[in-house]
C-alpha angles and dihedrals in degrees: 000000000000090000092052091049092051091047091051091048092050091049092050092046093049091048092051092048092048092051091051093056123096131237123243094258090053089048089054090051089050092053091047088051089058095045106045113066140105092342088072094079095037098054097076092060090046093049093047092058093044092050126230093272092060103027098060096047089043091055091048089050091052091051092050091048091050092050091046092050091053089049089055093048092050092049090050089050091053093052099042099032089228114125095195135082091225095051092045087052090055088064089059111027104015121220093339090071089064091059091046094049094046095045093045090051092049092048090050098046108034097063089049092057094045094048092048090058090052096042094053102032109019121218093310108141094204096046093048092047092050096048091044089053092049092050096045096093090057094044091064095054113124101200136050090227089067090062098060093110091050090051092052090047091051093049094053091042090057090049091048092047091051093050094046091044092053097046097042095046099037110024098033099026097115092053099059111007096066092146091064097047092107100038120150114220097168090111087070088076096050126083114215118178094212134129092277090054095053093040090054093059093079096060097070087046087064093038095062101032116119106119095116089058097047101087096049088056094040093051091056096053117115090221102044109184141113096268094051091048093051094042091051091049095047095047093046094049092044091054092048092047094056092045090051093048092050093050091045097051095041092049094048091047092049102039106021115175090355093067115134129220086252110038091207087069088063089062093057093065091074094036095115097053100035108016103158098066094055092042091051094051093045091049093053091045090051088056088053091053093044090053089049095053101074095049094048093043092050090058092046091050093050089050090053092049089050091055092047090049092055090060097039102048124075125231139036129282115265111248105230094199101058093094092050093048089053090058103261122141116271094232092053091048091050092052091045091053091050091049095053108096119203132243116274110254126234091219091065121098119242092255093051091047091057093045091047093052091049091049091050093051090050091046093051091050091049091060091065095090094048089047093053093046090058089056089230115166102179105141092206090062091047087056090052091053091055097040131095123247091257092052092050092048089054091054099045101027130241124303136205130261089256090067088047089043093066101035093093125071091250090060108180092030093062093081094055093041096048102040119095113270092240092055094045097047095041092053092044092050091047093053093045092048092049092053094047093047092048089052089052102040113023119068106188104023091106091065093057092046091044090060091056088038092061088057090046091053094049094046096046095042102040117000099052098046093046095045095044093049095047095048098040095049091050095043096049093045094238111168104252124155120225092252086067097043100043095060089051091051090046090053089052093052091044090056092053094047096045092047093054093044095048091049091051094048092048090054091047094049092047092052090046091054091049091052091048091051090052091050092049 
């Protein structure tokens, strides 16, 4: 009777988990929701100063790098069995990688949110407060599945913005953009290696960055495998690439050498004579940004919770490579790591503690078949299979919330789903309030954060995937030829170099602008 009850419970649980997962098309929409944002209206200015001969290949190169980085992450996940960037990092850098990943993600995401408030609403206290209030129900969502409607809204908003942008700036240009009737866009075909050229390189870096958000989407797919992950990435980036190219070429054709850093500012110049066209485009673009907020904020919030967890939870992170370094077989080590349950966390509620212990006992028992198939006869592991979570913790030592965080299939979502409601909502409210207040009160804070954000982008997008792949493949003894390892190492080095260079150029351009303002 007890067996039948457990089987029925397992079936109901599996059915509920399966129904909560997202299909591949919804996963593609989620990735697009992370990619397309404020960079959409900044890319034309960037491309104009890079010239067509450099801008188009550079965008293609960024797409290829993004796809390659996801390929490296997925291969690392196959070898380590850890479907999370933070847990994969533990294999390479230990607990320090968790701090780096969380901080890099925060540095990458927070300035985006703040700048989007300013781009779409300006520094209007009332407008920012109203839009923040309207978005607040979505900001407190704890799962990506709850944002499906927002993802669909964002997708169709991008399509609508692209169509309106094309028709208003190309078909009806002569009727309302009289100031740009004699624009010169010949500079678009000239490459000049000046400060504007090098400063423009960082914008596509932002425009195609989404790697830190990949695993949360990937882990919620119904068909979770390498092919679905790569297909979702390729289709998402292809869609974004063509949208970017359309906006770039239409903007350059319409505005030429008078193009602004934000193309929406070009529309304001004819606001008095033909106001409705500019208002229409800005309204649709605001919907795009509003649809982008919840996805970006959810990642920022999870990064914050990850950092808080590192300070709140006792113990050190289990090093998943110790068994391999001591000469044991990789397969045995992988099963051992999966069998090790984590220490129960003080931040969990009593109900979640009981559910967690039951889940861990069921998980340990479920490893029996895998264990037998590997023909492993280590008596110490047999003892682990028959032990309780507390006994196993005593043998292997305690571990941090981050190890517990990624034990479940949902990975990054486990922190937000297991923490007490008071802790989750208080931290979420604090982060949201800080972003809204900074958008209202502080004028230049986004520049300082953008400098660190450029490093965050380069590390998350290039350095981490290349470094993790190179080290993990070598450490686990996976047969990889040098033609597979060298590109990964080159991507790692490229991320470090581009991060330092972009930070330096941002500082230089900022100082140049300050000097010019003083002279004027």
